[in-house]
Coordinates of C-alpha atoms in Angstrom, one line a residue:
X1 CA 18.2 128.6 59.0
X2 CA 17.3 125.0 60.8
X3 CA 16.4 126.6 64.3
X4 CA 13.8 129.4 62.7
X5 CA 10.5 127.7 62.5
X6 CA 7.8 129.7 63.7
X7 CA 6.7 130.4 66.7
X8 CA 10.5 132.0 66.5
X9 CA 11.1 135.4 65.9
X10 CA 14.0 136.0 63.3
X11 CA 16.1 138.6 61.5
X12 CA 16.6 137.8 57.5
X13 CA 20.7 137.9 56.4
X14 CA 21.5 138.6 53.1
X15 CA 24.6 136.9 51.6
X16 CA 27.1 137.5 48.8
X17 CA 25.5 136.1 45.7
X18 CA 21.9 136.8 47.2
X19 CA 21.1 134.3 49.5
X20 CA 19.2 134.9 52.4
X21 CA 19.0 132.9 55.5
X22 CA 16.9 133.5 58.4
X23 CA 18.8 134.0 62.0
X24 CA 16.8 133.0 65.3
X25 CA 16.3 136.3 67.3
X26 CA 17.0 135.8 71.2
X27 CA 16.1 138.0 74.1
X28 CA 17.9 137.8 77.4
X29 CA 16.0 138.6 81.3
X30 CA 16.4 142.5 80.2
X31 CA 15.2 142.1 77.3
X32 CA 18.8 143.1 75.0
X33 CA 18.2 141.4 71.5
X34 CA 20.9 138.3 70.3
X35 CA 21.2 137.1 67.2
X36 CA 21.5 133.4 67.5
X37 CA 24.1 132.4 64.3
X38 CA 25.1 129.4 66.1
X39 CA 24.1 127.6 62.9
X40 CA 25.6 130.2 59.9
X41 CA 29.2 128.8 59.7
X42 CA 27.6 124.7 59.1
X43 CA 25.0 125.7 57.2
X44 CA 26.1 128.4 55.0
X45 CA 30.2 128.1 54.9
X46 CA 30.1 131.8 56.5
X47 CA 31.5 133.5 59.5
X48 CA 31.0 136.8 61.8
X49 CA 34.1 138.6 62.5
X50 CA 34.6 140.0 65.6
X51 CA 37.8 140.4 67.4
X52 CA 37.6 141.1 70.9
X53 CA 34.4 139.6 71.2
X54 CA 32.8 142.8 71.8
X55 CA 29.6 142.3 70.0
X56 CA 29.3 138.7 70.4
X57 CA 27.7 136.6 73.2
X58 CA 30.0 133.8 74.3
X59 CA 27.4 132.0 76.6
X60 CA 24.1 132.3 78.7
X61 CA 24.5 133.1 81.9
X62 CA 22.6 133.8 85.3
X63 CA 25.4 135.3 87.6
X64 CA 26.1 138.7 86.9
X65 CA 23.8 141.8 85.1
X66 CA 25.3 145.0 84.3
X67 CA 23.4 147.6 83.4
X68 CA 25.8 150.2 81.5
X69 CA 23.2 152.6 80.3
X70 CA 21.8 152.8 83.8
X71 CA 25.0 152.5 85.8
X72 CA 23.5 149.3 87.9
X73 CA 25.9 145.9 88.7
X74 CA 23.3 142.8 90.4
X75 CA 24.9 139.7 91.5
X76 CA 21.9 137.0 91.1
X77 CA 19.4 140.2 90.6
X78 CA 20.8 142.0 94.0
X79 CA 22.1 145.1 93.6
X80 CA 25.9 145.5 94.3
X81 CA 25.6 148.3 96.7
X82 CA 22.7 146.5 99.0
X83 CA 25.2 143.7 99.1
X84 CA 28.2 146.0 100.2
X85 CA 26.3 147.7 102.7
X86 CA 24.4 144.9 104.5
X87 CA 26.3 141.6 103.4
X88 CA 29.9 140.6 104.0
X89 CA 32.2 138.0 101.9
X90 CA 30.3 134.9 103.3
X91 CA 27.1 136.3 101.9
X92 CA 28.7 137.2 99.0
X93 CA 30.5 134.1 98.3
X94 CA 27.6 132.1 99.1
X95 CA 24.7 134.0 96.6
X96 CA 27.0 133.6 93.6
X97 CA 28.2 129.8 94.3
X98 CA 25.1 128.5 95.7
X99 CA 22.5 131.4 93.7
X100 CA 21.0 132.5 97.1
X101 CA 21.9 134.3 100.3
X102 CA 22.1 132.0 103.2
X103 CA 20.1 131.4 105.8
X104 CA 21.9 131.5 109.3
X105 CA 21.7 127.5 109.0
X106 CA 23.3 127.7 105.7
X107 CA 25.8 130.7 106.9
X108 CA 27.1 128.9 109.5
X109 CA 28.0 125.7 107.9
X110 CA 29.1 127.6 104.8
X111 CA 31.2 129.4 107.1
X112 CA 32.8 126.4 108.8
X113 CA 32.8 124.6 105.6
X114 CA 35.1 127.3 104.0
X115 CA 37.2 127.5 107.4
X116 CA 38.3 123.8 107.2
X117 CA 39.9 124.4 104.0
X118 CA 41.9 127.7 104.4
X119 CA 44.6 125.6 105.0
X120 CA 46.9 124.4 102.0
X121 CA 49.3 120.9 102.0
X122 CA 52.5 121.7 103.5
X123 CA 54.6 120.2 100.4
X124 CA 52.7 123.2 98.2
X125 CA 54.6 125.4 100.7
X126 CA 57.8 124.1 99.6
X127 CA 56.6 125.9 96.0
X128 CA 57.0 129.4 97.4
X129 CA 60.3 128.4 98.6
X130 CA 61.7 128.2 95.1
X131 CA 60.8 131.6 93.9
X132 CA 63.5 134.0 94.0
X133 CA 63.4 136.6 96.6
X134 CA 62.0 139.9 94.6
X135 CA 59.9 137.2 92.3
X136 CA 56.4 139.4 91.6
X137 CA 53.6 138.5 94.0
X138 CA 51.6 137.7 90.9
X139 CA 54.0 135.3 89.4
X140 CA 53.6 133.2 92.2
X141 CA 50.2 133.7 92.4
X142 CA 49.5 131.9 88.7
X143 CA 52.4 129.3 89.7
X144 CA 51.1 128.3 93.4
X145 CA 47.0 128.6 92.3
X146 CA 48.1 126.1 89.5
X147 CA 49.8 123.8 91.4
X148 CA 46.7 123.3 93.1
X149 CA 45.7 121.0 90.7
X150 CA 48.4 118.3 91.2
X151 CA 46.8 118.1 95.0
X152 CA 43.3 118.0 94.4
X153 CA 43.2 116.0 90.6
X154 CA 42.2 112.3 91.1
X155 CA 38.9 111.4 90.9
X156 CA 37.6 114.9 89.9
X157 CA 34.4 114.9 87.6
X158 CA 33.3 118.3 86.9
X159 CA 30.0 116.8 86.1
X160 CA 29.1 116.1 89.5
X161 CA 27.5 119.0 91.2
X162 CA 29.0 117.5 94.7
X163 CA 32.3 118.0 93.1
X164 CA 32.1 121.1 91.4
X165 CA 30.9 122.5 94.7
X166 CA 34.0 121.1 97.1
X167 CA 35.9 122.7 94.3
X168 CA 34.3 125.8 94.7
X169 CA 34.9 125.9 98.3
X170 CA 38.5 125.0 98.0
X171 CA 39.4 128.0 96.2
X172 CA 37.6 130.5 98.2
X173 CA 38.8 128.9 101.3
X174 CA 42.5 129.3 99.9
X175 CA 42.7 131.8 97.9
X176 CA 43.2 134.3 100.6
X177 CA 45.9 131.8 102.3
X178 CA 47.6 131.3 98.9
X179 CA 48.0 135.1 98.2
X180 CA 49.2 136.2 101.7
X181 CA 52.0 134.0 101.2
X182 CA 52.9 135.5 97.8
X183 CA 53.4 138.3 99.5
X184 CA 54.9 137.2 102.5
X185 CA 57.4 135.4 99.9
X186 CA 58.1 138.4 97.2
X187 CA 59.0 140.2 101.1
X188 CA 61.2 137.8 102.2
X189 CA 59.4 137.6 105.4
X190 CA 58.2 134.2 107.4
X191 CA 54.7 132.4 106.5
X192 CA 52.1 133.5 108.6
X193 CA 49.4 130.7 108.8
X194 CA 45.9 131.5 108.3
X195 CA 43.6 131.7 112.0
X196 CA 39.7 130.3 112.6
X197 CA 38.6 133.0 114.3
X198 CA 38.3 135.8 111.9
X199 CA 36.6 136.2 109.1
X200 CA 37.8 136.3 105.6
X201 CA 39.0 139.9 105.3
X202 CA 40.7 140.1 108.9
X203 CA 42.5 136.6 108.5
X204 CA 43.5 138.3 105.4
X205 CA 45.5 140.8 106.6
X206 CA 46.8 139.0 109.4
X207 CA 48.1 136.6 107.4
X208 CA 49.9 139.3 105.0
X209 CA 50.7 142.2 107.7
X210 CA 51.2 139.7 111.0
X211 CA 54.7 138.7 111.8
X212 CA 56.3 136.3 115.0
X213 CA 58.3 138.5 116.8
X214 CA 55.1 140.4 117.8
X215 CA 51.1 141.0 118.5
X216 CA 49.1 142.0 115.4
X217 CA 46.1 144.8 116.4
X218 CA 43.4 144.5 113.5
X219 CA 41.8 147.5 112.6
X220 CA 37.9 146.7 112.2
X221 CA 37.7 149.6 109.9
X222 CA 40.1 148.4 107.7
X223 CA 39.1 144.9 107.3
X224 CA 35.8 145.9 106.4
X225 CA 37.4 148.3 103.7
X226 CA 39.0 145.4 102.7
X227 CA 36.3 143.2 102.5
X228 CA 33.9 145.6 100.4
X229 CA 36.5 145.9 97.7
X230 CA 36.9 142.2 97.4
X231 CA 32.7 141.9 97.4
X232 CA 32.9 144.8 94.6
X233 CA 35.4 142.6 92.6
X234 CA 33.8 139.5 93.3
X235 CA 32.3 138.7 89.4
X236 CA 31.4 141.6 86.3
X237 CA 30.0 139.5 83.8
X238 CA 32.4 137.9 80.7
X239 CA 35.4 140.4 80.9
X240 CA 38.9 139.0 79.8
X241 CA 40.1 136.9 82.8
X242 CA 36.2 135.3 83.3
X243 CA 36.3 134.5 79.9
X244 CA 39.5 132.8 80.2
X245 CA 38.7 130.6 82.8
X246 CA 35.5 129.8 80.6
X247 CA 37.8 128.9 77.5
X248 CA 40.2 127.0 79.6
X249 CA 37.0 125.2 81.0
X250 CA 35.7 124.0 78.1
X251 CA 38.3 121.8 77.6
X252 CA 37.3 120.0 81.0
X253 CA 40.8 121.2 82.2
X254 CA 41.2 121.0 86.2
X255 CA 39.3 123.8 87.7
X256 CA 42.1 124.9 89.7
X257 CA 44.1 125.3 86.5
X258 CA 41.1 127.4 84.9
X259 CA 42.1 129.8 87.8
X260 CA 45.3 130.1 87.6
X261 CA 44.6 130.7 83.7
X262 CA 42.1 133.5 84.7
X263 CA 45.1 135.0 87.1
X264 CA 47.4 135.6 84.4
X265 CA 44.7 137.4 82.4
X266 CA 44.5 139.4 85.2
X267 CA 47.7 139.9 85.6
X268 CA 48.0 142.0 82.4
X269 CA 48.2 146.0 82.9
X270 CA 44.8 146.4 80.5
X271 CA 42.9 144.0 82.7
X272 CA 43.7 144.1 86.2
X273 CA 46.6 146.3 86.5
X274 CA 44.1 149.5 86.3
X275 CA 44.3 150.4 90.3
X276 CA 48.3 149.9 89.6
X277 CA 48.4 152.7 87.1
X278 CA 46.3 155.4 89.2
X279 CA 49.4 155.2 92.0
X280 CA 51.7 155.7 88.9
X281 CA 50.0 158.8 87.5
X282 CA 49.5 159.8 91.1
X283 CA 53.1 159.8 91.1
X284 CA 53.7 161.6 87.9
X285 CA 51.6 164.4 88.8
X286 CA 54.1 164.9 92.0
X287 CA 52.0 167.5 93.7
X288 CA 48.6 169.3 94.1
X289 CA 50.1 172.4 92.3
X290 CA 50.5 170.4 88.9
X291 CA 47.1 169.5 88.8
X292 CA 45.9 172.0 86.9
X293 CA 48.6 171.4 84.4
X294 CA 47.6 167.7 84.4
X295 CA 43.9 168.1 83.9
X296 CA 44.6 170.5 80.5
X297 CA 47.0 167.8 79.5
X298 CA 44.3 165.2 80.0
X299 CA 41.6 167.3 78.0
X300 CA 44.7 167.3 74.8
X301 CA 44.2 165.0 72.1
X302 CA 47.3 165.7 71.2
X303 CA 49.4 164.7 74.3
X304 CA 49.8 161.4 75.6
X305 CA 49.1 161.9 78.9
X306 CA 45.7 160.2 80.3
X307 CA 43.8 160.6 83.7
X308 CA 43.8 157.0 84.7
X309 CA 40.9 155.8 87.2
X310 CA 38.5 157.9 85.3
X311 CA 35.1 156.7 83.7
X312 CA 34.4 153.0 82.2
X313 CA 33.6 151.3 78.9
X314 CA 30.7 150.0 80.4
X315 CA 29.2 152.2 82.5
X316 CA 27.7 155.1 80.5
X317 CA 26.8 157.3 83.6
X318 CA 28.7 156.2 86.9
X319 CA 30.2 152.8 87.7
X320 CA 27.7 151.4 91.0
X321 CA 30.8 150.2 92.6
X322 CA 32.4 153.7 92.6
X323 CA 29.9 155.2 94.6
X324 CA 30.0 152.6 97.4
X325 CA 34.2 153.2 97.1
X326 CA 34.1 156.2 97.5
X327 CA 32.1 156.3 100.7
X328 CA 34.4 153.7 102.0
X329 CA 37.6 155.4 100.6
X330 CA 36.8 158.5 102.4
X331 CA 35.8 156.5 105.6
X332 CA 39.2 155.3 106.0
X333 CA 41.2 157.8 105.4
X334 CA 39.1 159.9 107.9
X335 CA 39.4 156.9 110.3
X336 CA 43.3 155.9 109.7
X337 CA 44.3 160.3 109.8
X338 CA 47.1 159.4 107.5
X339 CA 50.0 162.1 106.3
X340 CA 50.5 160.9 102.9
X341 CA 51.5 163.2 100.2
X342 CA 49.9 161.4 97.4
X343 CA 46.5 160.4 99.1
X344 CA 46.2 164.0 99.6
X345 CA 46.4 164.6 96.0
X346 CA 44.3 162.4 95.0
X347 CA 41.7 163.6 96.9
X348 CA 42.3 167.0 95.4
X349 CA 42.6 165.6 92.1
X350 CA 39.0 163.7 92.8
X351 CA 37.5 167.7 93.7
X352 CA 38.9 168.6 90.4
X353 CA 37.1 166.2 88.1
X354 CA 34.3 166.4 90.1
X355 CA 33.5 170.2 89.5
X356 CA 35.3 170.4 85.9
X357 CA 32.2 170.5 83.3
X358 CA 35.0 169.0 80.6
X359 CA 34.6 165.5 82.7
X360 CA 31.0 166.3 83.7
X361 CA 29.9 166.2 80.1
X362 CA 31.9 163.4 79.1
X363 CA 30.6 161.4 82.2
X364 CA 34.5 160.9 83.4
X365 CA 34.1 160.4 86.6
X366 CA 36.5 158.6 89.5
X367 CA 36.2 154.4 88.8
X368 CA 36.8 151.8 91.5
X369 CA 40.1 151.1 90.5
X370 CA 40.5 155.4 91.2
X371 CA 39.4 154.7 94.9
X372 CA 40.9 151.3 95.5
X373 CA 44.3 152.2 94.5
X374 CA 43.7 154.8 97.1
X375 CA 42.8 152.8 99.8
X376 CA 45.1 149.9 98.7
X377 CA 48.1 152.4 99.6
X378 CA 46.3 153.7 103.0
X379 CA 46.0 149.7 104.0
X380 CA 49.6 149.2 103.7
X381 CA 49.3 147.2 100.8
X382 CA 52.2 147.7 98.0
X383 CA 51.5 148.0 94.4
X384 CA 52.9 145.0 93.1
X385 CA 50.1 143.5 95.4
X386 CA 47.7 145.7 94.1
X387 CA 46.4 142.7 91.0
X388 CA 46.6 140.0 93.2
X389 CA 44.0 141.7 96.3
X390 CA 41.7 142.2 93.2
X391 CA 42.1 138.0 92.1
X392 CA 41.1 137.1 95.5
X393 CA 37.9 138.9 95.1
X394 CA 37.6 137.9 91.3
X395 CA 38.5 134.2 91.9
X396 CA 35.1 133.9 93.8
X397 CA 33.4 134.7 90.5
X398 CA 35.9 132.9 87.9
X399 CA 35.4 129.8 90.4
X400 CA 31.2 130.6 89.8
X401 CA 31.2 130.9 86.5
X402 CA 33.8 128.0 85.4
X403 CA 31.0 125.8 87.3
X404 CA 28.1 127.1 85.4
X405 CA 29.5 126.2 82.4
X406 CA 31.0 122.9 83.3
X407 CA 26.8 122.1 84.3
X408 CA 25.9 123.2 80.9
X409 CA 23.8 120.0 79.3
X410 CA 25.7 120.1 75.9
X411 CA 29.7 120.0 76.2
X412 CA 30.8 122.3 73.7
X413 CA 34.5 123.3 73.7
X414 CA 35.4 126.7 72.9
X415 CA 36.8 127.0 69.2
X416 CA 36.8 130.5 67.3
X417 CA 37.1 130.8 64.1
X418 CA 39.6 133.3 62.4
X419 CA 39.9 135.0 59.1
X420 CA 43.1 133.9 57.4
X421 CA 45.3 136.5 55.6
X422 CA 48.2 134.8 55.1
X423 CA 50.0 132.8 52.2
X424 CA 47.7 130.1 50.5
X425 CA 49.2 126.5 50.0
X426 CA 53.0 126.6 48.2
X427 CA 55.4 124.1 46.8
X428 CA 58.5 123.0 49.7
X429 CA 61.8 124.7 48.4
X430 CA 64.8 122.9 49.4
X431 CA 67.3 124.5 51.9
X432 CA 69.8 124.5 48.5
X433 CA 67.1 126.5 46.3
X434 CA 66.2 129.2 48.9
X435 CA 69.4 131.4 48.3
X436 CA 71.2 133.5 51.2
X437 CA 73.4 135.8 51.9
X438 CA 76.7 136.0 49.8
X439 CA 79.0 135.2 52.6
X440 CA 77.5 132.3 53.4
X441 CA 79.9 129.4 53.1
X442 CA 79.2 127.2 56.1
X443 CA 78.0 124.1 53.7
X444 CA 80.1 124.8 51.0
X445 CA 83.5 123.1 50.3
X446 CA 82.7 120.3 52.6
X447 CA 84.6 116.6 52.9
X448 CA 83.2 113.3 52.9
X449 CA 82.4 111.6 56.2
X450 CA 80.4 108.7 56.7
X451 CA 78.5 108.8 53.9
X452 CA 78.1 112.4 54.1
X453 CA 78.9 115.9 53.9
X454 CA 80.4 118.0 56.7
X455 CA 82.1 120.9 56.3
X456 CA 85.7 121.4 57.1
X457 CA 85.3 124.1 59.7
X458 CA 82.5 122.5 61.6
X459 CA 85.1 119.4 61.1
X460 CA 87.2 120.9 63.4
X461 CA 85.1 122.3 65.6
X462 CA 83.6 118.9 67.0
X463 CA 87.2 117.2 67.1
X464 CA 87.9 120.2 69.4
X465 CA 84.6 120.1 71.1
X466 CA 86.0 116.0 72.0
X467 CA 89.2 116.8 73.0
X468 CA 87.6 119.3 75.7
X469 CA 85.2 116.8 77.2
X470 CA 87.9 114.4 77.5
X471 CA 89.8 117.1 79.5
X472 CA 86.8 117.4 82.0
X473 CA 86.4 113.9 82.3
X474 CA 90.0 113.5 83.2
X475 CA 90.3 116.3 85.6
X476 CA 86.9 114.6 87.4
X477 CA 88.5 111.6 87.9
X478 CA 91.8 112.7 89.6
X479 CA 89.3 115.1 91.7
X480 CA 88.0 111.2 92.8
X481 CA 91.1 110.3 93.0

């Protein structure tokens, strides 16, 4: 190909026909191979096919490294669980917008930057008045986040860092504001506006959990349980919603539209809807005593029934944000001394799988979305708000990541191709020529009217059609009258 010239290392392709072309051979920071066939299709007529995307790089990137073999997650080369211990939201927020970790100059006015724009324009309010009462918190989510975008449209250029960056801090600074009142909406319960003086996770909750008719206590404990998951969510390379935002991105769309595109990919139950499913199996099981039954279910092939919140495509030995979940998870139960049936079955179910050598082997062992779920319920927070918690902490990244690629050098929209398996080019066949059923008489036996044909029973359906209109318009005007 074009691109392999020496001092390039490449891979030679053989075609169909014998043809052989040379593809550029890539290595990334980690040094994982890519075959660069950016050049194939134009030069050869000759596409991969990969649905899914699953062996294919869709761009380059210098956000977010997993490690799957090794079980490691770094946000701009720090490792997830440093962060989680000794970093909060701010630093978080600020490492994967801005590529470092503030100083306390740069902490403090990132801090009071983000603050001034926790608030949102009091007509968008007026949108979360027209949802109906048991509307899903997530449905309003995508609608509201969207509608961002007729506010904050005019004079945007997503080519100017300054710009990209305001945008940036708009969404994480109402993100959290915009959420709370999807819930406080889908409950039918007054908007609770967002306060100053607490940081992201605690004006969080107060804003969902806070009401007028009386003083709201926050528990320190659970705001920081809070804020780890949303750190832990905050970006994991190109899954299904990032890429989304990406796609949407590429188009130069409206940034704030590019979220609320990345939201509904989220929304779906193979995406973000994981935590969701762990309360439902929780659920299914009933109680500790049906565990056992459970578990040999789980190890059937034949039987449908799976252990959700177990293992992860990516992580071959033990997700890194797990580990850092379960510390928490345990944490807060031991600090809230909750009586709840279920938590106390999952922890059981947790001692289980972790001393069964059928999910030892396989590596199966309790995923973030296991221990969030759990804590998710301890917090007070129902499930239908289960996905939209995890697209605050994911909007931080989908925000990151739509403004890396709108500073890429060379616009390049996103365009895949497909491999067509349908019916190749056919002559028009008239609607007279394409037959029917037998019965069929609608067009048949028709009479001339103005120049054309209309059939007799469709005649009289529009002359009584008239005469009933002209009944409502009379009965309107004596109303007048």
């Amino acid at each position: 190909m074009a691109d392999c010239v020496p001092p390039y290392e490449a891979a030679t392709l053989t075609l169909p026909g014998g043809r052989t072309v040379e593809i550029p051979v890539l290595r990334d920071a980690a040094g994982a191979t890519f075959l660069d066939v950016r050049r194939l299709f134009p030069e050869t007529g000759v596409c991969t096919f990969d649905p899914g995307f699953n062996s294919t790089a869709s761009c380059e990137s210098t956000i977010t490294f997993i490690d799957g073999k090794n079980g490691r997650l770094l946000y701009r080369g720090y490792p997830i669980e440093d962060l989680a211990e000794h970093g909060d939201m701010v630093d978080c927020a600020h490492l994967l917008l801005r590529g470092a970790l503030p100083t306390r100059a740069q902490r403090g006015a990132f801090i009071v930057e983000a603050t001034h724009h926790r608030l949102v324009h009091e007509n968008l309010i007026r949108f979360f008045h027209g949802f109906n009462h048991d509307a899903h918190p997530m449905a309003i989510m995508v609608g509201v986040v969207g509608a961002l975008s007729a506010f904050y449209n005019d004079g945007m250029d997503i080519r100017d860092e300054t710009h990209r960056d305001k945008a940036a801090i708009r969404v994480f600074g109402k993100i959290t504001t915009i959420a709370a009142m999807a819930y406080k909406t889908a409950h039918g319960q007054p908007i609770v506006y967002p306060r100053d003086d607490l940081n992201f996770a605690e004006n969080f909750l107060y804003m969902m959990f806070a009401l007028p008719t009386c003083p709201y206590a926050l528990d320190p404990v659970a705001a920081r349980c809070l804020e780890v998951i949303l750190m832990l969510h905050a970006d994991h390379e190109q899954n299904a919603s990032t890429s989304t935002v990406r796609i949407a991105g590429s188009s130069q769309a409206n940034p704030f539209a590019c979220i609320a595109a990345g939201a509904a990919s989220l929304w779906g139950s193979a995406h973000g809807g994981a935590n969701e499913a762990v309360l439902h199996m929780l659920e299914e099981i009933g109680s500790v005593e049906n565990i056992p039954a459970c578990v040999a279910r789980a190890k059937d092939k034949t039987d449908s029934f799976r252990l959700m919140g177990f293992g992860h495509r990516l992580y071959k030995t033990t997700d890194p944000r797990a580990k850092v979940m379960r510390d928490m998870c345990h944490k807060l139960l031991s600090h809230l001394k909750i009586k709840d049936p279920l938590l106390s079955l999952a922890m059981e179910l947790e001692r289980v799988a972790l001393s069964d050598e059928y999910f030892i082997k396989r590596k199966l062992y309790p995923n973030v979305d296991f221990y969030s779920g759990i804590c998710f319920r301890a917090l007070g927070i129902p499930v239908n708000m289960f996905t939209v918690v995890f697209a605050v902490g994911r909007s931080i990244g989908w925000i990151t990541q739509w403004s890396e690629m709108a500073a890429e050098s060379v616009e390049r929209i996103s365009r895949p191709r497909q491999m067509y398996n349908g019916a190749m080019e056919r002559p028009f066949v008239p609607l007279g020529e394409r037959g029917g059923s037998s019965g069929d008489t609608s067009d048949e036996e028709g009479e001339e009217e103005g120049g054309g044909i209309v059939g007799t029973s469709r005649a009289q359906d529009v002359d009584t059609l008239g005469k009933r209109l002209l009944d409502v318009h009379v009965a309107h005007v004596e109303r007048e009258l």
